[in-house]
């Protein structure tokens, strides 16, 4: 099918080699207006017809380094880091599809998508917590928060009710757009939660109540009591970085995404009978997944005969997301306006945020799709590697300061060799950061 009139294909990405800092434990400044969050049962709007452009449907690829579990805390942290990576793959994959859609339908698609995306107040770009603000001009920092609001999802632990953030990460794209760094934060990281306005997750509104500062709190309680604004405030305090985009996604939305593409198929090594989720598969082989069955598949962690528990769940989640993105980027979906529309519609219905309309999403997606495989670095903030008496992870302040100072100043990460400047006709190369040096300089065990 010929491309739309006026379409110019992207030039091939510049080939380069780029260092990948080993995962330590496991991710425009213009603001859009904030409008009242739309109800889920709002009348359905049909997206304008589009003419698919296969050249714009490149799947974004990310790479992360696996590590071997050393302790119970390390195992738990690995699980959370992989969930962050899982979330990142969903977001970046959906961004690739938005690029595809916007290329084909231009203004009509932008208007449709912006009307579907739920805007909530989250940002404070003039906060006093932002360090060296002039140095950060031009950088794109996306605060991405994944939450699971299913019933019985540990919502009452530690005396705090409401939806909690299961994954918190900052996706940093420097002003020169030559790399990407995703830093994840353990949900059990011990923090001093700042005073925040109370957040009502049922109405997606803030109340007049001020929740006082709370020392020795878990990071994931910030979203539970203060919503997006509180998480942004806390992360800016921890990093000194200006968060100029906020994306929230509910893991419950996976169900509608998989249904939108007509289901996916994964391969199982044997029966999957879970103590909580019931029988998901009766034998080894291909397993079609749709709707509630897909949710049960990714949530199962008490599978008979699987002693790995969360590692087994992590593996299934990776396989599921891989199958979902592969199906979403297939010709069957890309050449079907209805399936394509339904998938992006499902993604929009499961996400909310601020300063993340189509124009902003395109900025991130276009930057990401030009990156070579392996140039997105996944890191976890440096911690001591063991739980304290309260069961929380303890931040290593010196290593954390070094990490975010490097990101703010666009200098090599701790332990990473300086990047050579690109010269016309010369291939840009660097060597891989030394793992032990990286760990020593950030303080991670």
Short mmCIF file of C-alpha atoms in Angstrom, two decimals:
data_model
loop_
_atom_site.label_atom_id
_atom_site.label_comp_id
_atom_site.label_asym_id
_atom_site.label_seq_id
_atom_site.Cartn_x
_atom_site.Cartn_y
_atom_site.Cartn_z
CA UNK A 1 0.00 0.00 0.00
CA UNK A 2 1.53 3.41 -0.92
CA UNK A 3 2.37 5.75 1.95
CA UNK A 4 0.16 8.77 2.70
CA UNK A 5 0.68 11.88 0.60
CA UNK A 6 3.53 14.00 1.87
CA UNK A 7 5.04 11.18 3.91
CA UNK A 8 8.82 11.00 3.94
CA UNK A 9 10.32 7.81 5.38
CA UNK A 10 12.71 8.11 8.29
CA UNK A 11 16.39 7.82 7.34
CA UNK A 12 18.06 4.61 8.51
CA UNK A 13 19.35 4.92 12.08
CA UNK A 14 23.03 5.74 12.45
CA UNK A 15 24.91 2.59 13.41
CA UNK A 16 26.92 2.85 16.56
CA UNK A 17 28.13 0.82 19.46
CA UNK A 18 27.03 2.00 22.84
CA UNK A 19 27.92 0.88 26.34
CA UNK A 20 25.29 -0.73 28.50
CA UNK A 21 25.84 -0.18 32.19
CA UNK A 22 25.11 -3.44 33.98
CA UNK A 23 21.76 -3.43 35.76
CA UNK A 24 22.64 -2.82 39.40
CA UNK A 25 19.68 -4.71 40.68
CA UNK A 26 17.35 -5.44 38.02
CA UNK A 27 14.75 1.69 34.30
CA UNK A 28 9.33 19.58 26.36
CA UNK A 29 9.16 21.39 28.97
CA UNK A 30 5.75 22.71 27.71
CA UNK A 31 2.89 21.56 29.90
CA UNK A 32 -0.51 20.63 28.62
CA UNK A 33 -3.65 21.90 30.26
CA UNK A 34 -5.10 19.74 32.99
CA UNK A 35 -8.67 18.67 32.51
CA UNK A 36 -11.03 16.62 34.59
CA UNK A 37 -10.45 12.90 34.25
CA UNK A 38 -12.99 11.28 31.92
CA UNK A 39 -15.13 8.42 33.14
CA UNK A 40 -14.42 4.95 31.74
CA UNK A 41 -17.99 4.59 30.50
CA UNK A 42 -17.94 7.72 28.39
CA UNK A 43 -19.56 7.33 24.96
CA UNK A 44 -17.28 5.51 22.56
CA UNK A 45 -15.72 7.59 19.80
CA UNK A 46 -14.48 6.06 16.60
CA UNK A 47 -10.99 6.97 15.54
CA UNK A 48 -10.68 8.54 12.09
CA UNK A 49 -9.82 6.14 9.28
CA UNK A 50 -6.12 5.73 8.69
CA UNK A 51 -3.90 4.48 5.96
CA UNK A 52 -1.28 2.18 7.53
CA UNK A 53 2.37 2.83 6.88
CA UNK A 54 4.46 -0.22 7.56
CA UNK A 55 7.69 1.77 7.50
CA UNK A 56 6.61 3.51 10.68
CA UNK A 57 5.76 0.34 12.56
CA UNK A 58 9.21 -0.51 13.83
CA UNK A 59 9.14 -2.16 17.20
CA UNK A 60 11.20 -0.46 19.86
CA UNK A 61 13.79 -2.78 21.32
CA UNK A 62 15.28 -2.60 24.78
CA UNK A 63 18.03 -4.58 26.40
CA UNK A 64 18.78 -5.31 30.01
CA UNK A 65 21.33 -7.47 31.75
CA UNK A 66 20.18 -10.33 33.91
CA UNK A 67 21.78 -11.01 37.26
CA UNK A 68 21.81 -13.96 39.58
CA UNK A 69 19.89 -13.75 42.84
CA UNK A 70 22.10 -13.54 45.92
CA UNK A 71 19.71 -12.93 48.78
CA UNK A 72 15.98 -12.95 49.49
CA UNK A 73 15.96 -9.17 49.15
CA UNK A 74 17.91 -9.37 45.89
CA UNK A 75 15.37 -11.91 44.62
CA UNK A 76 12.54 -9.56 45.55
CA UNK A 77 14.32 -6.63 43.96
CA UNK A 78 14.94 -8.62 40.79
CA UNK A 79 11.21 -9.35 40.60
CA UNK A 80 10.33 -5.67 40.92
CA UNK A 81 13.00 -4.60 38.42
CA UNK A 82 11.71 -7.06 35.84
CA UNK A 83 8.19 -5.71 36.40
CA UNK A 84 9.54 -2.24 35.73
CA UNK A 85 11.16 -3.50 32.53
CA UNK A 86 7.87 -5.20 31.65
CA UNK A 87 6.06 -1.89 32.08
CA UNK A 88 8.68 -0.06 30.03
CA UNK A 89 8.26 -2.51 27.16
CA UNK A 90 4.50 -1.93 27.16
CA UNK A 91 4.87 1.86 27.18
CA UNK A 92 7.58 1.98 24.50
CA UNK A 93 5.75 -0.57 22.36
CA UNK A 94 2.55 1.45 22.54
CA UNK A 95 4.51 4.58 21.69
CA UNK A 96 5.75 2.90 18.52
CA UNK A 97 2.15 2.20 17.55
CA UNK A 98 1.15 5.80 18.26
CA UNK A 99 3.90 6.93 15.88
CA UNK A 100 2.47 4.55 13.30
CA UNK A 101 -1.06 5.87 13.77
CA UNK A 102 -0.14 9.54 13.84
CA UNK A 103 1.96 9.18 10.69
CA UNK A 104 -1.02 7.79 8.83
CA UNK A 105 -3.81 9.95 10.17
CA UNK A 106 -2.12 13.16 11.28
CA UNK A 107 -4.46 15.72 12.85
CA UNK A 108 -7.50 13.46 13.03
CA UNK A 109 -5.62 10.87 15.09
CA UNK A 110 -4.16 13.52 17.41
CA UNK A 111 -7.57 14.97 18.15
CA UNK A 112 -9.05 11.52 18.76
CA UNK A 113 -6.23 10.29 21.00
CA UNK A 114 -5.99 13.49 23.04
CA UNK A 115 -9.73 13.26 23.71
CA UNK A 116 -9.31 9.72 25.04
CA UNK A 117 -6.22 10.23 27.20
CA UNK A 118 -7.03 11.13 30.81
CA UNK A 119 -5.19 14.17 32.10
CA UNK A 120 -4.47 14.47 35.82
CA UNK A 121 -2.46 17.06 37.72
CA UNK A 122 0.95 15.58 38.50
CA UNK A 123 3.84 17.91 37.67
CA UNK A 124 5.70 20.72 39.41
CA UNK A 125 8.35 21.86 36.93
CA UNK A 126 9.27 24.91 39.05
CA UNK A 127 9.90 22.96 42.25
CA UNK A 128 12.73 24.09 44.52
CA UNK A 129 13.83 20.44 44.63
CA UNK A 130 15.09 20.64 41.03
CA UNK A 131 18.89 20.94 40.93
CA UNK A 132 20.78 22.95 38.31
CA UNK A 133 17.62 23.63 36.30
CA UNK A 134 19.44 25.37 33.38
CA UNK A 135 21.49 22.22 32.75
CA UNK A 136 18.28 20.22 32.35
CA UNK A 137 16.72 22.38 29.65
CA UNK A 138 15.96 20.20 26.64
CA UNK A 139 16.04 16.93 28.58
CA UNK A 140 12.93 14.75 28.56
CA UNK A 141 12.20 13.05 31.87
CA UNK A 142 9.18 10.76 31.97
CA UNK A 143 8.03 9.59 35.40
CA UNK A 144 6.26 6.27 34.74
CA UNK A 145 4.17 4.71 37.49
CA UNK A 146 2.47 1.33 37.21
CA UNK A 147 -0.24 0.38 39.67
CA UNK A 148 -2.43 -2.63 40.25
CA UNK A 149 -5.87 -1.82 41.64
CA UNK A 150 -7.20 -5.37 41.71
CA UNK A 151 -9.08 -6.43 44.84
CA UNK A 152 -6.88 -7.88 47.53
CA UNK A 153 -3.65 -6.49 46.14
CA UNK A 154 -2.07 -5.66 49.51
CA UNK A 155 -3.96 -2.41 49.68
CA UNK A 156 -4.26 -2.32 53.45
CA UNK A 157 -0.67 -3.12 54.36
CA UNK A 158 1.08 -0.74 56.76
CA UNK A 159 -2.23 0.94 57.54
CA UNK A 160 -2.47 2.68 54.17
CA UNK A 161 -5.38 1.90 51.89
CA UNK A 162 -5.89 2.56 48.20
CA UNK A 163 -4.12 1.73 44.96
CA UNK A 164 -0.35 1.50 45.26
CA UNK A 165 2.46 1.94 42.80
CA UNK A 166 3.96 -1.46 41.98
CA UNK A 167 6.54 0.02 39.60
CA UNK A 168 8.14 3.48 39.64
CA UNK A 169 10.74 4.49 37.08
CA UNK A 170 12.23 7.55 35.43
CA UNK A 171 12.92 7.39 31.68
CA UNK A 172 15.60 9.97 30.90
CA UNK A 173 16.28 11.16 27.34
CA UNK A 174 19.06 13.78 27.25
CA UNK A 175 18.78 16.82 25.06
CA UNK A 176 21.03 15.35 22.35
CA UNK A 177 18.74 12.27 22.14
CA UNK A 178 21.73 9.93 21.80
CA UNK A 179 20.76 7.45 24.50
CA UNK A 180 18.11 6.49 27.02
CA UNK A 181 18.44 5.65 30.71
CA UNK A 182 15.61 4.10 32.71
CA UNK A 183 16.09 4.17 36.48
CA UNK A 184 13.74 2.08 38.62
CA UNK A 185 12.94 2.62 42.28
CA UNK A 186 12.11 -0.33 44.60
CA UNK A 187 8.57 0.04 45.89
CA UNK A 188 9.81 -0.84 49.42
CA UNK A 189 12.51 1.85 49.37
CA UNK A 190 12.53 3.64 52.72
CA UNK A 191 11.88 7.35 52.23
CA UNK A 192 10.67 10.43 54.03
CA UNK A 193 7.34 10.87 52.33
CA UNK A 194 6.66 14.61 51.86
CA UNK A 195 3.51 16.36 53.00
CA UNK A 196 0.98 15.99 50.18
CA UNK A 197 -2.61 16.73 49.28
CA UNK A 198 -4.85 13.72 49.81
CA UNK A 199 -5.65 11.86 46.58
CA UNK A 200 -8.98 10.13 45.95
CA UNK A 201 -8.32 7.32 43.43
CA UNK A 202 -12.05 6.80 42.89
CA UNK A 203 -12.58 10.30 41.51
CA UNK A 204 -9.00 11.00 40.42
CA UNK A 205 -9.20 14.28 42.32
CA UNK A 206 -7.23 15.88 45.14
CA UNK A 207 -8.98 16.89 48.35
CA UNK A 208 -8.26 19.84 50.67
CA UNK A 209 -6.73 17.54 53.28
CA UNK A 210 -2.95 17.71 53.70
CA UNK A 211 -1.35 14.41 54.65
CA UNK A 212 1.62 15.24 56.92
CA UNK A 213 5.21 14.27 56.20
CA UNK A 214 6.01 10.67 57.12
CA UNK A 215 9.58 9.52 57.86
CA UNK A 216 10.55 5.85 57.46
CA UNK A 217 7.74 5.27 54.94
CA UNK A 218 7.75 2.97 51.93
CA UNK A 219 7.99 4.66 48.55
CA UNK A 220 4.81 3.02 47.26
CA UNK A 221 2.71 4.72 49.95
CA UNK A 222 3.26 8.09 48.26
CA UNK A 223 0.88 7.18 45.44
CA UNK A 224 -1.63 5.65 47.85
CA UNK A 225 -2.05 8.81 49.91
CA UNK A 226 -1.08 11.62 47.55
CA UNK A 227 -1.47 10.29 44.02
CA UNK A 228 0.62 11.46 41.05
CA UNK A 229 1.60 14.81 42.60
CA UNK A 230 3.02 13.16 45.71
CA UNK A 231 5.03 10.63 43.71
CA UNK A 232 6.41 13.41 41.51
CA UNK A 233 7.33 15.50 44.53
CA UNK A 234 9.11 12.58 46.19
CA UNK A 235 11.03 11.51 43.07
CA UNK A 236 12.16 15.09 42.40
CA UNK A 237 13.42 15.28 45.97
CA UNK A 238 15.35 12.02 45.57
CA UNK A 239 16.82 12.80 42.14
CA UNK A 240 16.97 16.57 41.74
CA UNK A 241 15.67 16.03 38.20
CA UNK A 242 12.79 17.93 36.62
CA UNK A 243 9.95 15.57 35.80
CA UNK A 244 8.27 17.15 32.79
CA UNK A 245 6.03 14.21 31.85
CA UNK A 246 3.98 11.80 33.97
CA UNK A 247 2.53 8.51 32.72
CA UNK A 248 0.44 6.25 34.94
CA UNK A 249 -0.77 2.84 33.80
CA UNK A 250 -3.07 0.32 35.47
CA UNK A 251 -1.94 -3.27 34.98
CA UNK A 252 -5.63 -4.21 34.77
CA UNK A 253 -5.54 -2.67 31.30
CA UNK A 254 -3.56 -5.64 29.96
CA UNK A 255 -6.83 -7.55 29.64
CA UNK A 256 -8.38 -5.07 27.23
CA UNK A 257 -5.14 -4.73 25.27
CA UNK A 258 -4.91 -8.45 24.58
CA UNK A 259 -8.61 -8.62 23.68
CA UNK A 260 -8.17 -5.70 21.28
CA UNK A 261 -5.70 -7.67 19.15
CA UNK A 262 -7.79 -10.84 19.21
CA UNK A 263 -5.81 -12.66 21.89
CA UNK A 264 -2.27 -14.02 22.00
CA UNK A 265 -0.70 -17.46 22.22
CA UNK A 266 2.16 -18.52 24.49
CA UNK A 267 3.89 -21.87 24.90
CA UNK A 268 3.86 -23.71 28.22
CA UNK A 269 6.22 -26.42 29.45
CA UNK A 270 3.45 -28.20 31.31
CA UNK A 271 0.17 -27.73 33.19
CA UNK A 272 -0.34 -24.44 35.04
CA UNK A 273 -2.48 -24.99 38.12
CA UNK A 274 -2.25 -22.11 40.56
CA UNK A 275 -3.32 -22.10 44.20
CA UNK A 276 -5.07 -18.75 43.80
CA UNK A 277 -5.79 -18.40 40.08
CA UNK A 278 -7.00 -21.96 39.47
CA UNK A 279 -6.31 -24.07 36.39
CA UNK A 280 -4.90 -22.02 33.54
CA UNK A 281 -3.39 -24.77 31.36
CA UNK A 282 -4.03 -28.52 31.52
CA UNK A 283 -1.04 -29.61 29.43
CA UNK A 284 2.16 -28.44 27.75
CA UNK A 285 2.00 -26.71 24.40
CA UNK A 286 0.40 -23.62 22.84
CA UNK A 287 -1.90 -21.73 25.20
CA UNK A 288 -4.36 -19.17 23.75
CA UNK A 289 -4.92 -16.25 26.12
CA UNK A 290 -7.70 -13.67 26.19
CA UNK A 291 -9.42 -11.54 28.80
CA UNK A 292 -9.48 -12.80 32.38
CA UNK A 293 -7.42 -15.86 31.49
CA UNK A 294 -4.59 -13.59 30.34
CA UNK A 295 -4.70 -11.74 33.65
CA UNK A 296 -4.66 -14.98 35.62
CA UNK A 297 -1.69 -16.16 33.57
CA UNK A 298 0.48 -13.12 34.36
CA UNK A 299 -0.57 -13.03 38.04
CA UNK A 300 -0.09 -16.71 38.88
CA UNK A 301 2.72 -17.18 41.41
CA UNK A 302 1.67 -20.29 43.34
CA UNK A 303 1.86 -22.78 40.51
CA UNK A 304 2.02 -26.45 41.45
CA UNK A 305 5.46 -27.90 40.79
CA UNK A 306 7.11 -24.50 40.39
CA UNK A 307 9.36 -23.75 43.39
CA UNK A 308 10.54 -20.46 41.90
CA UNK A 309 7.25 -18.68 42.66
CA UNK A 310 7.89 -15.08 41.64
CA UNK A 311 10.61 -16.01 39.16
CA UNK A 312 8.13 -18.26 37.39
CA UNK A 313 5.61 -15.44 37.30
CA UNK A 314 8.27 -13.06 36.04
CA UNK A 315 9.12 -15.44 33.20
CA UNK A 316 5.45 -15.81 32.25
CA UNK A 317 4.99 -12.04 32.29
CA UNK A 318 7.93 -11.57 29.94
CA UNK A 319 6.57 -14.22 27.56
CA UNK A 320 3.11 -12.67 27.66
CA UNK A 321 4.34 -9.14 26.90
CA UNK A 322 6.56 -10.45 24.14
CA UNK A 323 3.58 -12.24 22.59
CA UNK A 324 1.35 -9.17 23.01
CA UNK A 325 3.78 -6.76 21.36
CA UNK A 326 4.55 -9.24 18.59
CA UNK A 327 0.83 -9.59 17.87
CA UNK A 328 0.24 -5.84 18.11
CA UNK A 329 2.99 -5.15 15.57
CA UNK A 330 1.90 -7.95 13.22
CA UNK A 331 0.40 -7.32 9.79
CA UNK A 332 -2.84 -8.82 11.05
CA UNK A 333 -3.22 -5.88 13.43
CA UNK A 334 -1.39 -3.12 11.58
CA UNK A 335 -3.47 -3.69 8.44
CA UNK A 336 -6.72 -3.78 10.40
CA UNK A 337 -7.93 -0.26 11.30
CA UNK A 338 -10.40 -1.67 13.82
CA UNK A 339 -7.85 -3.79 15.71
CA UNK A 340 -5.27 -1.03 15.60
CA UNK A 341 -7.75 1.51 16.88
CA UNK A 342 -8.97 -0.81 19.62
CA UNK A 343 -5.44 -1.52 20.86
CA UNK A 344 -4.46 2.13 21.15
CA UNK A 345 -7.89 2.85 22.63
CA UNK A 346 -7.28 0.17 25.28
CA UNK A 347 -3.84 1.62 26.02
CA UNK A 348 -5.32 5.10 26.38
CA UNK A 349 -8.07 3.78 28.66
CA UNK A 350 -5.50 2.16 30.96
CA UNK A 351 -3.23 5.20 31.18
CA UNK A 352 -3.41 8.72 32.53
CA UNK A 353 -0.99 11.53 33.14
CA UNK A 354 0.12 15.07 32.45
CA UNK A 355 1.99 16.54 29.49
CA UNK A 356 1.62 13.29 27.58
CA UNK A 357 -0.65 14.14 24.67
CA UNK A 358 0.17 12.90 21.18
CA UNK A 359 2.79 15.59 20.53
CA UNK A 360 4.71 14.69 23.68
CA UNK A 361 4.34 10.94 23.11
CA UNK A 362 5.61 11.38 19.57
CA UNK A 363 8.65 13.24 20.88
CA UNK A 364 9.56 10.30 23.10
CA UNK A 365 8.68 7.64 20.56
CA UNK A 366 10.62 9.27 17.72
CA UNK A 367 13.65 9.60 20.00
CA UNK A 368 13.36 6.02 21.17
CA UNK A 369 12.92 4.42 17.77
CA UNK A 370 16.13 6.05 16.52
CA UNK A 371 18.17 4.38 19.25
CA UNK A 372 20.16 1.29 18.38
CA UNK A 373 19.48 -1.94 20.20
CA UNK A 374 21.31 -1.85 23.51
CA UNK A 375 21.36 1.92 23.99
CA UNK A 376 18.60 1.96 26.57
CA UNK A 377 20.25 1.37 29.94
CA UNK A 378 18.20 -0.08 32.80
CA UNK A 379 19.39 0.72 36.32
CA UNK A 380 18.10 0.60 39.87
CA UNK A 381 18.88 3.32 42.40
CA UNK A 382 21.79 2.19 44.61
CA UNK A 383 20.71 0.54 47.86
CA UNK A 384 22.52 -1.38 50.59
CA UNK A 385 21.18 -4.66 49.22
CA UNK A 386 19.52 -5.84 52.39
CA UNK A 387 16.36 -5.02 54.33
CA UNK A 388 16.44 -3.05 57.56
CA UNK A 389 14.49 -3.91 60.70
CA UNK A 390 11.33 -2.43 59.14
CA UNK A 391 11.66 -4.62 56.06
CA UNK A 392 12.56 -1.66 53.84
CA UNK A 393 15.39 -1.18 51.37
CA UNK A 394 17.88 1.52 52.34
CA UNK A 395 19.06 4.09 49.82
CA UNK A 396 22.80 4.72 49.47
CA UNK A 397 22.84 8.50 49.23
CA UNK A 398 26.38 8.97 47.88
CA UNK A 399 25.90 6.51 45.04
CA UNK A 400 22.46 7.94 44.26
CA UNK A 401 23.82 11.48 44.12
CA UNK A 402 26.60 10.38 41.74
CA UNK A 403 24.10 8.66 39.46
CA UNK A 404 21.67 11.55 39.11
CA UNK A 405 24.41 14.17 38.92
CA UNK A 406 25.73 12.31 35.87
CA UNK A 407 22.27 12.25 34.29
CA UNK A 408 21.66 15.95 34.95
CA UNK A 409 25.06 16.97 33.54
CA UNK A 410 24.94 14.41 30.70
CA UNK A 411 28.27 12.91 31.74
CA UNK A 412 29.21 9.21 31.82
CA UNK A 413 27.47 7.15 34.47
CA UNK A 414 29.63 5.98 37.39
CA UNK A 415 32.03 3.37 36.02
CA UNK A 416 31.14 4.11 32.40
CA UNK A 417 33.88 5.20 30.02
CA UNK A 418 33.55 8.63 28.37
CA UNK A 419 31.58 8.60 25.14
CA UNK A 420 33.50 9.72 22.07
CA UNK A 421 32.05 12.58 20.08
CA UNK A 422 30.66 11.58 16.70
CA UNK A 423 32.70 12.81 13.74
CA UNK A 424 31.43 12.55 10.17
CA UNK A 425 32.80 9.41 8.56
CA UNK A 426 34.00 7.97 11.86
CA UNK A 427 32.03 5.27 13.63
CA UNK A 428 31.28 6.24 17.21
CA UNK A 429 32.48 3.55 19.61
CA UNK A 430 32.98 3.01 23.29
CA UNK A 431 33.62 0.00 25.43
CA UNK A 432 31.30 -1.52 27.96
CA UNK A 433 31.39 -0.05 31.47
CA UNK A 434 33.24 -2.27 33.91
CA UNK A 435 30.70 -3.94 36.19
CA UNK A 436 32.78 -3.89 39.36
CA UNK A 437 33.70 -0.23 38.91
CA UNK A 438 30.08 0.70 38.32
CA UNK A 439 29.01 -1.07 41.48
CA UNK A 440 31.82 0.42 43.55
CA UNK A 441 31.25 3.98 42.43
CA UNK A 442 27.51 3.90 43.00
CA UNK A 443 27.81 1.92 46.21
CA UNK A 444 25.70 -1.02 45.08
CA UNK A 445 26.74 -4.43 46.43
#
